[in-house]
Coordinates of C-alpha atoms and ligand atoms in Angstrom, one line a residue:
X541 CA 153.8 237.7 87.7
X542 CA 154.9 237.3 84.0
X543 CA 156.9 240.0 82.4
X544 CA 154.1 240.9 80.0
X545 CA 151.8 241.5 82.9
X546 CA 154.4 243.7 84.5
X547 CA 154.4 246.1 81.6
X548 CA 150.7 246.2 80.8
X549 CA 149.9 246.2 84.5
X550 CA 147.1 243.7 84.5
X551 CA 145.1 241.4 82.2
X552 CA 141.6 242.1 83.4
X553 CA 139.2 243.0 80.5
X554 CA 137.6 246.3 80.7
X555 CA 133.9 246.0 79.7
X556 CA 133.7 249.8 79.1
X557 CA 136.2 249.8 76.2
X558 CA 136.1 248.3 72.7
X559 CA 140.0 248.3 72.6
X560 CA 141.9 245.0 72.7
X561 CA 145.2 246.2 74.2
X562 CA 146.6 242.7 74.4
X563 CA 146.4 242.6 70.5
X564 CA 147.3 246.1 69.4
X565 CA 147.9 249.0 71.8
X566 CA 148.6 252.7 71.5
X567 CA 151.7 254.0 73.3
X568 CA 151.9 257.6 72.4
X569 CA 149.6 260.3 71.1
X570 CA 150.4 263.4 69.1
X571 CA 147.3 265.5 69.2
X572 CA 146.9 268.5 66.8
X573 CA 143.5 270.2 67.2
X574 CA 141.8 273.5 66.7
X575 CA 139.3 274.8 69.2
X576 CA 136.5 276.5 67.2
X577 CA 134.2 278.5 69.5
X578 CA 132.0 279.6 66.6
X579 CA 130.9 276.1 65.6
X580 CA 131.6 274.6 69.0
X581 CA 133.8 271.9 67.6
X582 CA 137.2 270.5 68.2
X583 CA 138.8 269.3 65.0
X584 CA 142.2 268.0 63.8
X585 CA 144.2 264.9 64.0
X586 CA 145.2 262.3 66.6
X587 CA 148.4 260.6 65.5
X588 CA 149.2 257.4 67.4
X589 CA 152.4 255.4 67.9
X590 CA 151.0 251.9 68.2
X591 CA 152.4 248.5 69.0
X592 CA 151.0 245.5 67.2
X593 CA 151.6 242.7 69.8
X594 CA 150.1 239.7 67.9
X595 CA 150.4 240.6 64.3
X596 CA 146.7 241.4 64.1
X597 CA 145.3 243.1 61.0
X598 CA 143.4 245.8 62.9
X599 CA 143.5 248.0 65.9
X600 CA 140.4 249.2 67.8
X601 CA 139.9 252.7 69.3
X602 CA 136.9 254.0 71.2
X603 CA 134.8 256.9 69.8
X604 CA 131.6 258.5 70.7
X605 CA 130.0 261.6 69.2
X606 CA 132.9 262.0 66.9
X607 CA 133.0 262.2 63.1
X608 CA 136.0 260.2 61.8
X609 CA 137.0 261.8 58.5
X610 CA 140.1 259.9 57.3
X611 CA 142.7 257.6 58.7
X612 CA 146.3 257.5 57.4
X613 CA 149.1 255.0 58.0
X614 CA 152.8 255.7 58.5
X615 CA 154.7 259.0 58.3
X616 CA 154.1 259.2 54.5
X617 CA 150.4 259.3 55.3
X618 CA 149.0 256.5 53.2
X619 CA 145.2 256.5 53.5
X620 CA 144.1 253.3 55.2
X621 CA 140.7 251.7 55.6
X622 CA 138.6 251.9 58.7
X623 CA 135.1 251.1 59.9
X624 CA 132.9 252.1 62.7
X625 CA 131.0 249.4 64.6
X626 CA 127.4 249.6 66.0
X627 CA 126.7 252.4 68.3
X628 CA 126.0 251.9 72.0
X629 CA 124.5 255.0 73.7
X630 CA 127.0 254.8 76.6
X631 CA 130.1 253.1 75.0
X632 CA 129.9 254.8 71.6
X633 CA 131.3 253.0 68.6
X634 CA 134.5 251.0 68.0
X635 CA 136.8 252.5 65.4
X636 CA 138.4 249.6 63.7
X637 CA 141.5 250.5 61.6
X638 CA 143.3 248.2 59.2
X639 CA 147.0 247.8 60.1
X640 CA 150.0 245.7 59.0
X641 CA 152.0 243.7 61.5
X642 CA 154.7 246.4 61.1
X643 CA 152.5 249.4 61.4
X644 CA 153.7 251.8 64.1
X645 CA 152.0 255.1 63.2
X646 CA 148.3 256.0 62.5
X647 CA 146.8 259.4 62.0
X648 CA 143.1 259.9 62.6
X649 CA 141.5 263.0 61.2
X650 CA 138.3 263.8 63.1
X651 CA 136.0 266.4 64.5
X652 CA 133.6 266.4 67.5
X653 CA 129.9 266.3 66.9
X654 CA 127.5 268.8 68.6
X655 CA 126.9 267.8 72.2
X656 CA 130.1 265.8 72.6
X657 CA 129.6 264.9 76.3
X658 CA 133.1 265.6 77.7
X659 CA 133.2 269.1 76.4
X660 CA 131.4 272.1 77.8
X661 CA 131.3 275.3 75.9
X662 CA 130.5 278.2 78.1
X663 CA 129.2 281.5 76.9
X664 CA 130.8 284.6 78.4
X665 CA 127.9 285.1 80.9
X666 CA 128.9 281.8 82.6
X667 CA 132.4 283.0 83.3
X668 CA 133.8 285.3 86.0
X669 CA 134.9 287.9 83.5
X670 CA 131.6 287.8 81.5
X671 CA 133.4 288.9 78.3
X672 CA 135.1 285.9 76.8
X673 CA 133.9 282.3 76.3
X674 CA 135.4 279.3 78.1
X675 CA 135.8 275.6 77.3
X676 CA 136.7 272.7 79.4
X677 CA 136.7 268.9 79.1
X678 CA 135.9 266.3 81.7
X679 CA 137.0 262.8 80.6
X680 CA 136.5 260.6 83.6
X681 CA 135.1 258.0 83.5
X682 CA 134.6 257.2 79.8
X683 CA 134.2 260.5 78.1
X684 CA 137.7 261.0 76.6
X685 CA 136.3 259.2 73.6
X686 CA 133.9 262.0 73.0
X687 CA 136.7 264.5 72.2
X688 CA 139.6 262.2 71.1
X689 CA 139.4 258.9 69.3
X690 CA 141.3 256.9 71.9
X691 CA 141.7 253.5 73.6
X692 CA 139.6 254.7 76.4
X693 CA 140.4 252.3 79.2
X694 CA 142.1 253.0 82.5
X695 CA 144.2 249.9 82.0
X696 CA 146.0 251.5 79.0
X697 CA 148.6 254.3 79.3
X698 CA 150.0 256.7 76.8
X699 CA 152.4 259.6 76.7
X700 CA 151.3 262.6 74.7
X701 CA 152.2 265.8 72.9
X702 CA 149.6 268.3 71.8
X703 CA 149.4 271.3 69.6
X704 CA 146.2 273.3 70.3
X705 CA 145.0 276.3 68.3
X706 CA 142.7 278.7 70.1
X707 CA 141.5 282.3 69.6
X708 CA 144.5 284.4 70.4
X709 CA 142.8 286.2 73.3
X710 CA 142.5 283.0 75.2
X711 CA 145.0 280.6 76.9
X712 CA 144.9 276.8 76.5
X713 CA 146.0 274.5 79.3
X714 CA 146.1 270.7 79.5
X715 CA 147.0 267.8 81.8
X716 CA 150.6 268.3 80.7
X717 CA 153.5 270.7 80.8
X718 CA 151.7 274.0 80.4
X719 CA 152.4 277.5 79.1
X720 CA 152.3 280.2 81.8
X721 CA 151.2 283.1 79.6
X722 CA 149.3 283.9 76.4
X723 CA 151.0 284.4 73.2
X724 CA 149.6 286.3 70.2
X725 CA 149.4 283.4 67.8
X726 CA 146.9 281.4 69.9
X727 CA 148.9 278.2 69.3
X728 CA 150.1 276.3 72.3
X729 CA 152.1 273.1 72.6
X730 CA 152.0 270.6 75.4
X731 CA 154.0 267.6 76.6
X732 CA 153.1 264.8 79.0
X733 CA 156.1 262.6 79.3
X734 CA 154.8 260.2 81.9
X735 CA 152.3 257.6 80.6
X736 CA 148.8 258.3 81.7
X737 CA 145.4 256.6 81.3
X738 CA 142.9 258.2 78.8
X739 CA 140.5 259.5 81.5
X740 CA 143.2 262.0 82.5
X741 CA 143.3 263.7 79.1
X742 CA 142.1 267.2 79.8
X743 CA 141.9 270.6 78.1
X744 CA 140.7 274.0 79.1
X745 CA 140.6 277.2 77.2
X746 CA 139.7 280.6 78.6
X747 CA 140.8 284.0 79.7
X748 CA 143.3 282.6 82.1
X749 CA 146.2 284.0 84.0
X750 CA 148.8 282.2 85.9
X751 CA 150.2 283.0 89.4
X752 CA 153.0 281.2 91.0
X753 CA 152.5 280.0 94.6
X754 CA 155.9 278.3 95.2
X755 CA 158.7 276.6 93.3
X756 CA 156.5 273.8 92.0
X757 CA 153.0 275.1 92.4
X758 CA 150.7 277.8 91.0
X759 CA 147.2 278.7 89.9
X760 CA 145.5 279.3 86.7
X761 CA 142.3 281.3 86.9
X762 CA 140.3 284.1 85.3
X763 CA 141.7 287.5 86.3
X764 CA 138.6 288.2 88.3
X765 CA 139.1 285.1 90.4
X766 CA 142.9 285.0 90.7
X767 CA 143.3 287.0 93.9
X768 CA 140.7 285.0 95.8
X769 CA 142.2 281.7 94.5
X770 CA 145.7 282.7 95.4
X771 CA 144.5 283.5 99.0
X772 CA 142.4 280.3 99.3
X773 CA 145.1 278.0 98.1
X774 CA 148.2 279.7 99.6
X775 CA 149.0 276.5 101.5
X776 CA 149.4 274.4 98.3
X777 CA 153.1 274.2 98.5
X778 CA 153.0 273.0 102.1
X779 CA 150.4 270.4 101.1
X780 CA 152.8 269.0 98.5
X781 CA 155.6 268.8 101.1
X782 CA 153.3 267.1 103.5
X783 CA 152.1 264.6 100.9
X784 CA 155.7 263.8 99.9
X785 CA 156.6 263.2 103.5
X786 CA 154.0 260.5 103.7
X787 CA 154.0 258.8 100.2
X788 CA 157.4 259.7 98.8
X789 CA 158.5 261.8 95.8
X790 CA 155.9 263.6 93.7
X791 CA 156.5 262.2 90.3
X792 CA 154.8 264.8 88.0
X793 CA 157.2 267.7 88.4
X794 CA 154.8 270.6 88.8
X795 CA 151.4 270.7 90.6
X796 CA 149.2 273.5 89.5
X797 CA 145.5 274.2 89.9
X798 CA 143.0 275.5 87.4
X799 CA 140.0 277.3 88.9
X800 CA 137.0 276.7 86.6
X801 CA 133.7 278.6 86.2
X802 CA 130.9 277.3 88.5
X803 CA 129.5 275.1 85.8
X804 CA 132.3 272.6 86.4
X805 CA 130.3 269.4 87.4
X806 CA 132.7 268.2 90.1
X807 CA 134.5 269.5 93.1
X808 CA 137.8 268.6 91.6
X809 CA 139.3 266.5 88.9
X810 CA 142.9 265.2 89.4
X811 CA 144.1 265.9 85.8
X812 CA 147.9 265.3 86.1
X813 CA 150.0 268.3 86.8
X814 CA 146.9 270.5 86.6
X815 CA 144.0 269.7 89.0
X816 CA 140.7 271.2 87.8
X817 CA 138.7 272.7 90.6
X818 CA 135.3 274.2 91.2
X819 CA 135.2 277.9 92.3
X820 CA 132.7 276.8 95.0
X821 CA 135.7 275.9 97.2
X822 CA 136.6 279.6 97.3
X823 CA 135.1 280.1 100.8
X824 CA 137.5 283.0 101.7
X825 CA 138.7 281.2 104.8
X826 CA 140.7 278.3 103.4
X827 CA 138.2 275.9 105.1
X828 CA 137.4 273.7 102.0
X829 CA 141.0 272.9 101.1
X830 CA 140.7 269.2 101.9
X831 CA 139.4 269.0 98.4
X832 CA 142.9 270.1 97.1
X833 CA 144.5 267.5 99.4
X834 CA 142.2 265.0 97.8
X835 CA 143.1 265.8 94.2
X836 CA 146.8 266.1 95.1
X837 CA 146.6 262.7 96.7
X838 CA 145.4 261.3 93.4
X839 CA 148.9 262.1 92.1
X840 CA 149.8 258.8 93.8
X841 CA 146.5 256.9 94.1
X842 CA 144.9 257.0 90.7
X843 CA 147.4 258.8 88.5
X844 CA 150.5 256.9 89.4
X845 CA 148.8 253.6 90.3
X846 CA 145.5 253.4 88.5
X847 CA 142.4 251.4 88.8
X848 CA 142.6 248.9 85.9
X849 CA 138.8 248.9 85.2
X850 CA 136.0 251.0 86.7
X851 CA 135.0 248.0 88.8
X852 CA 138.1 248.7 90.8
X853 CA 137.3 252.4 91.3
X854 CA 137.7 252.0 95.0
X855 CA 141.5 251.6 94.5
X856 CA 141.5 255.1 93.1
X857 CA 139.1 256.9 95.5
X858 CA 139.4 254.9 98.7
X859 CA 143.2 255.3 98.9
X860 CA 142.8 258.9 97.9
X861 CA 140.3 259.7 100.7
X862 CA 142.6 257.9 103.2
X863 CA 145.5 260.0 102.0
X864 CA 143.6 263.2 101.8
X865 CA 142.9 262.9 105.5
X866 CA 146.5 262.0 106.3
X867 CA 147.6 265.2 104.5
X868 CA 145.1 267.2 106.4
X869 CA 146.2 265.6 109.7
X870 CA 149.8 266.3 108.9
X871 CA 149.1 270.0 108.2
X872 CA 146.2 270.9 110.6
X873 CA 146.3 268.2 113.3
X874 CA 144.3 265.2 114.2
X875 CA 141.4 267.2 115.6
X876 CA 140.9 268.7 112.1
X877 CA 141.2 265.3 110.3
X878 CA 138.7 263.8 112.8
X879 CA 136.0 266.2 111.7
X880 CA 136.5 265.0 108.1
X881 CA 136.4 261.4 109.1
X882 CA 133.1 261.9 110.9
X883 CA 131.5 263.8 108.0
X884 CA 132.7 261.1 105.7
X885 CA 131.3 258.4 107.9
X886 CA 127.9 260.2 107.9
X887 CA 128.1 260.4 104.1
X888 CA 128.8 256.7 104.0
X889 CA 125.9 255.7 106.2
X890 CA 123.7 257.9 104.1
X891 CA 124.8 256.3 100.8
X892 CA 124.4 252.8 102.2
X893 CA 120.8 253.8 103.3
X894 CA 120.1 255.2 99.9
X895 CA 121.4 252.3 97.9
X896 CA 120.1 249.7 100.4
X897 CA 122.5 247.8 102.7
X898 CA 122.1 244.6 100.6
X899 CA 122.8 246.4 97.3
X900 CA 125.7 244.9 95.3
X901 CA 126.7 248.5 94.6
X902 CA 127.8 248.8 98.2
X903 CA 130.5 246.2 97.6
X904 CA 134.0 247.8 97.1
X905 CA 134.6 245.6 94.1
X906 CA 131.8 246.6 91.6
X907 CA 130.2 244.8 88.7
X908 CA 129.3 247.5 86.2
X909 CA 128.9 245.3 83.1
X910 CA 126.2 246.7 80.9
X911 CA 126.0 249.9 82.8
X912 CA 127.3 253.5 82.5
X913 CA 130.2 253.5 85.0
X914 CA 129.1 256.9 86.0
X915 CA 126.1 255.4 87.7
X916 CA 128.0 252.9 89.8
X917 CA 130.7 255.3 91.0
X918 CA 129.3 256.3 94.3
X919 CA 130.5 257.4 97.7
X920 CA 131.0 253.7 98.6
X921 CA 134.4 253.7 96.8
X922 CA 135.4 256.8 98.6
X923 CA 134.3 256.3 102.2
X924 CA 134.0 252.5 102.5
X925 CA 137.3 252.3 100.7
X926 CA 138.8 254.8 103.2
X927 CA 137.3 253.0 106.2
X928 CA 138.7 249.7 105.0
X929 CA 142.2 251.2 104.8
X930 CA 141.8 252.7 108.2
X931 CA 140.7 249.3 109.4
X932 CA 143.9 247.7 108.0
X933 CA 146.0 250.5 109.4
X934 CA 144.5 249.8 112.8
X935 CA 145.2 246.1 112.6
X936 CA 148.9 246.4 111.7
X937 CA 149.8 249.9 113.0
X938 CA 150.5 253.0 111.1
X939 CA 154.2 252.5 110.6
X940 CA 153.8 249.1 109.0
X941 CA 150.8 250.3 106.9
X942 CA 152.7 253.3 105.6
X943 CA 155.6 251.1 104.5
X944 CA 153.2 248.8 102.8
X945 CA 151.4 251.5 100.9
X946 CA 154.7 253.1 99.9
X947 CA 155.8 249.8 98.5
X948 CA 152.5 249.4 96.7
X949 CA 152.9 252.8 95.0
X950 CA 156.5 252.1 94.0
X951 CA 155.8 248.6 92.8
X952 CA 152.8 249.6 90.6
X953 CA 154.0 253.1 89.6
X954 CA 152.8 254.1 86.2
X955 CA 150.8 250.9 85.9
X956 CA 147.2 249.9 86.5
X957 CA 146.1 247.5 89.2
X958 CA 143.0 245.6 89.9
X959 CA 141.4 244.5 93.2
X960 CA 142.9 241.0 92.6
X961 CA 146.4 242.4 92.1
X962 CA 146.0 244.5 95.2
X963 CA 144.8 241.5 97.2
X964 CA 147.8 239.4 96.1
X965 CA 150.1 242.2 97.1
X966 CA 148.3 242.6 100.4
X967 CA 148.7 238.9 101.1
X968 CA 152.4 238.8 100.1
X969 CA 153.5 242.1 101.7
X970 CA 151.3 242.5 104.8
X971 CA 149.3 239.5 105.8
X972 CA 152.1 237.1 105.0
X973 CA 149.9 234.1 105.5
X974 CA 149.1 235.0 109.1
X975 CA 145.6 233.5 109.5
X976 CA 144.6 235.6 112.4
X977 CA 145.6 238.8 110.7
X978 CA 143.7 237.7 107.6
X979 CA 140.6 237.1 109.6
X980 CA 141.0 240.4 111.3
X981 CA 141.4 242.3 108.0
X982 CA 138.4 240.5 106.6
X983 CA 138.9 241.1 102.9
X984 CA 135.7 239.2 102.1
X985 CA 133.5 241.3 104.3
X986 CA 135.0 244.6 103.1
X987 CA 135.5 244.1 99.4
X988 CA 133.1 241.4 98.2
X989 CA 130.1 241.9 100.6
X990 CA 127.5 244.6 100.6
X991 CA 127.0 247.0 103.5
X992 CA 129.4 247.8 106.3
X993 CA 131.2 245.2 108.4
X994 CA 130.5 245.5 112.1
X995 CA 134.1 246.0 112.9
X996 CA 134.3 249.4 111.1
X997 CA 136.1 252.1 113.1
X998 CA 133.5 254.6 114.3
X999 CA 135.2 258.0 114.1
X1000 CA 134.7 260.6 116.8
X1001 CA 135.6 264.3 116.9
X1002 CA 136.2 266.5 119.9
X1003 CA 135.5 269.6 117.9
X1004 CA 132.2 268.1 116.9
X1005 CA 131.4 267.2 120.5
X1006 CA 131.5 270.9 121.3
X1007 CA 129.2 271.5 118.3
X1008 CA 126.8 268.9 119.7
X1009 CA 126.8 270.7 123.0
X1010 CA 126.0 274.0 121.4
X1011 CA 123.3 272.4 119.4
X1012 CA 121.7 271.0 122.6
X1013 CA 121.8 274.4 124.1
X1014 CA 119.9 275.8 121.2
X1015 CA 117.5 272.9 121.3
X1016 CA 116.8 273.6 125.0
X1017 CA 115.8 277.1 124.2
X1018 CA 119.0 279.3 124.2
X1019 CA 118.7 281.9 121.5
X1020 CA 120.7 281.2 118.3
X1021 CA 122.4 284.6 118.6
X1022 CA 123.9 283.7 121.9
X1023 CA 125.4 280.5 120.8
X1024 CA 129.2 280.2 120.9
X1025 CA 130.0 279.6 117.2
X1026 CA 132.7 282.2 116.7
X1027 CA 135.5 279.8 116.0
X1028 CA 133.6 277.4 113.7
X1029 CA 135.0 276.2 110.4
X1030 CA 132.9 275.0 107.5
X1031 CA 133.0 271.5 109.0
X1032 CA 131.6 272.5 112.3
X1033 CA 128.8 274.4 110.5
X1034 CA 128.1 271.5 108.4
X1035 CA 127.9 269.2 111.4
X1036 CA 125.5 271.7 113.1
X1037 CA 123.3 271.9 110.0
X1038 CA 123.2 268.2 109.7
X1039 CA 122.1 267.9 113.3
X1040 CA 119.1 270.3 112.9
X1041 CA 115.8 268.5 113.0
X1042 CA 114.1 267.7 109.6
X1043 CA 111.1 269.7 110.6
X1044 CA 111.5 273.2 112.0
X1045 CA 109.0 276.0 112.5
X1046 CA 109.1 279.2 110.5
X1047 CA 110.3 281.0 113.6
X1048 CA 113.1 278.6 114.1
X1049 CA 114.2 278.9 110.5
X1050 CA 114.1 282.7 110.7
X1051 CA 115.9 282.8 114.0
X1052 CA 118.8 280.7 112.7
X1053 CA 119.0 282.6 109.5
X1054 CA 119.0 286.0 111.3
X1055 CA 121.7 284.8 113.7
X1056 CA 124.0 283.1 111.1
X1057 CA 123.0 284.5 107.7
X1058 CA 122.8 281.1 106.1
X1059 CA 120.7 282.2 103.1
X1060 CA 123.4 284.7 102.1
X1061 CA 126.3 282.4 103.0
X1062 CA 129.2 282.6 100.6
X1063 CA 130.2 279.1 101.7
X1064 CA 128.8 276.7 99.1
X1065 CA 128.8 273.7 101.5
X1066 CA 127.0 275.6 104.2
X1067 CA 124.5 277.2 101.8
X1068 CA 123.8 273.8 100.1
X1069 CA 123.1 272.2 103.5
X1070 CA 120.9 275.1 104.5
X1071 CA 118.9 275.1 101.3
X1072 CA 117.9 271.5 102.0
X1073 CA 116.3 272.7 105.3
X1074 CA 114.8 275.6 103.5
X1075 CA 113.1 273.3 101.0
X1076 CA 111.8 270.8 103.7
X1077 CA 110.4 273.6 105.8
X1078 CA 109.1 275.7 102.9
X1079 CA 111.2 278.6 104.1
X1080 CA 110.2 281.2 101.4
X1081 CA 112.9 283.7 102.3
X1082 CA 115.5 281.4 100.7
X1083 CA 113.6 281.0 97.4
X1084 CA 115.7 283.5 95.5
X1085 CA 119.0 282.2 96.8
X1086 CA 117.9 278.7 95.9
X1087 CA 117.2 279.6 92.3
X1088 CA 120.4 281.7 91.9
X1089 CA 122.3 278.7 93.3
X1090 CA 120.8 276.2 91.0
X1091 CA 121.1 278.3 87.9
X1092 CA 124.8 279.3 88.6
X1093 CA 126.3 276.2 90.2
X1094 CA 126.8 273.1 88.1
X1095 CA 128.4 270.9 90.8
X1096 CA 126.5 267.6 90.7
X1097 CA 127.1 266.8 94.4
X1098 CA 125.1 269.9 95.3
X1099 CA 122.5 269.7 92.6
X1100 CA 121.3 266.1 93.1
X1101 CA 120.2 266.4 96.8
X1102 CA 118.6 269.8 96.2
X1103 CA 116.6 268.7 93.2
X1104 CA 115.7 265.5 95.0
X1105 CA 114.4 267.5 97.9
X1106 CA 112.3 269.7 95.7
X1107 CA 110.9 266.8 93.7
X1108 CA 109.6 265.2 96.9
X1109 CA 106.5 267.3 97.0
X1110 CA 104.0 268.4 94.2
X1111 CA 104.6 272.1 94.6
X1112 CA 108.3 271.5 94.9
X1113 CA 108.3 269.5 91.7
X1114 CA 106.7 272.3 89.8
X1115 CA 109.4 274.7 90.9
X1116 CA 112.1 272.2 90.3
X1117 CA 110.9 271.7 86.7
X1118 CA 110.7 275.4 86.1
X1119 CA 114.2 276.0 87.5
X1120 CA 115.6 273.0 85.6
X1121 CA 114.2 274.3 82.3
X1122 CA 116.2 277.5 82.9
X1123 CA 119.3 276.0 84.4
X1124 CA 119.8 272.8 82.3
X1125 CA 121.7 274.6 79.5
X1126 CA 124.1 275.8 82.1
X1127 CA 125.1 272.3 83.2
X1128 CA 127.7 269.9 81.9
X1129 CA 126.5 266.7 80.4
X1130 CA 127.5 264.5 83.4
X1131 CA 125.2 266.6 85.6
X1132 CA 122.3 266.9 83.1
X1133 CA 122.3 263.1 82.4
X1134 CA 121.9 262.4 86.1
X1135 CA 119.3 265.2 86.6
X1136 CA 117.3 264.2 83.5
X1137 CA 116.7 260.8 85.1
X1138 CA 115.6 262.5 88.4
X1139 CA 113.1 264.9 86.9
X1140 CA 111.5 262.6 84.3
Ligands
LIG853 N1 138.1 261.8 90.3 C1 137.1 262.4 91.1 C2 136.0 263.0 90.2 C3 135.3 262.0 89.3 C4 135.0 260.7 89.8 C5 134.9 262.3 88.1 C6 134.3 259.8 88.9 C7 134.2 261.4 87.2 C8 133.9 260.2 87.7 C9 137.7 263.5 92.0 O1 138.9 263.1 92.5 C10 136.7 263.6 93.2 O2 136.6 262.6 93.8 N2 136.1 264.7 93.4 C11 135.2 265.0 94.5 C12 135.9 265.7 95.6 C13 136.5 264.9 96.7 C14 137.0 265.9 97.8 C15 135.6 263.9 97.2 C16 134.1 265.8 94.0 O3 134.2 266.3 92.8 O4 133.2 266.1 94.7
LIG854 ZN1 138.8 261.5 93.9

């Protein structure tokens, strides 16, 4: 590898960014913005330290839904010329700024336009406290450009400082060194000293309080949610220790969580130093914490070693799922991790069925040219990626595989990699030109072929075997109320719910509900799985719970299957459209973009 490739990570072009980082590249950002809840805009300046690598006369940034007001050059702020290129609905517009070969500093004055897709402005009613508004951003995959003019490619890294002005009753937090309490000026400063890709830029503003959960970990949440969150995530510190035991030193100093309002469109988002997490994991029994293990694992796979383009997304998510399960195994034992593997395998089979086993989108290496990356980023990257890594682990043994992965993380730390770079590294460090091992690992079958290779490990779970036994007892006529379910976690319930037949009688539905209170379950995973059965079986007692759920919860993973199930029948479709009309304003753009497609 040449030196220049060492420092920029890789040379693959990113079809989802207008930037040309091999010509002129941003290295550092000083962001200075005001958060204006009245006009629902962010406005201010983004000052970049840039490097002109080829002596080019311009540098290109990505923008979308931004108004660029002025651009200045140098510390004496000389106004400089810029232009905006043609607009693409997904990619936005290139911002082309004139520079000199010696230019090192540019200041872009800008504001967000209404509807800027990364940003969600929540009215008080959508918060836990119901009194103050809330704002959060979601930048992955290519939405950072809708709130900051930026070279929005995961192959480019910047450090950043920020100054953010908010209404003094609110606290601002970012993917950076964070304040732990409010001040009365409403002005907060942030520092991210490790270079990060743009999709990890994040901001949230709300009535937030901090609670420490250990020397390096803590939680930010609204006061009304803080106790529940502190209970749910009490094991965070042990998780961090377990992770470090497996993959080596945590490189980001602190690891905190921010609990968002239920409109947050994802389960979690691995913003460095501050994972953003949905409140739907607050199950009161710590049974959904593998999601935290997942986001924590991204501190290595993703944030430290980053997919260079969205075609290599499996490098982020596949490794992360693998590590998530390793953390859970370390903390709660193999029996526990096995349940997660089985559920993951079921999800994988389901996704392959949905996409079609011959679909190119079921390859690990994707080709997303001309498409919104958001469409192509499916469960395949997560679970097929994970099962590929399990397959390699099985071929070489855990000890050797761990050493390999540790070396991979250390070699590519704070850089981006691509599938090709990973494969070179695999050859050099693990396969070592052993033909038999290469055949066994079967890179072609896993990475470049659709579907699932026949040699995939089929996971089994002893705890699920006992669920299956219980299920058969019910199926053979034993009353639900007499089933032995006392010790079940969310995962066992989920497995049970997935085993239930598609078609059940009203009596069966009512019996299950009376015995297990599914309709009033406070566990979002259980409730979402139950609601699917309620829809298929026209179980009217769950109608109100269904509507409440769809109007309050913005997590796309739950919304999509529920709306799909409703849309499958004419009466259901009518209800879906009525509920969607009411609920849509409550959803983040990444959810409504997906749902708009479904309901149209
Ligand atoms: N980084 C992802 C979320 C993401 C992926 C956002 C692609 C935008 C584009 C995050 O780490 C994630 O995978 N979240 C999952 C939870 C996880 C336990 C599978 C989610 O939100 O459901
Ligand atoms: Zn992830």
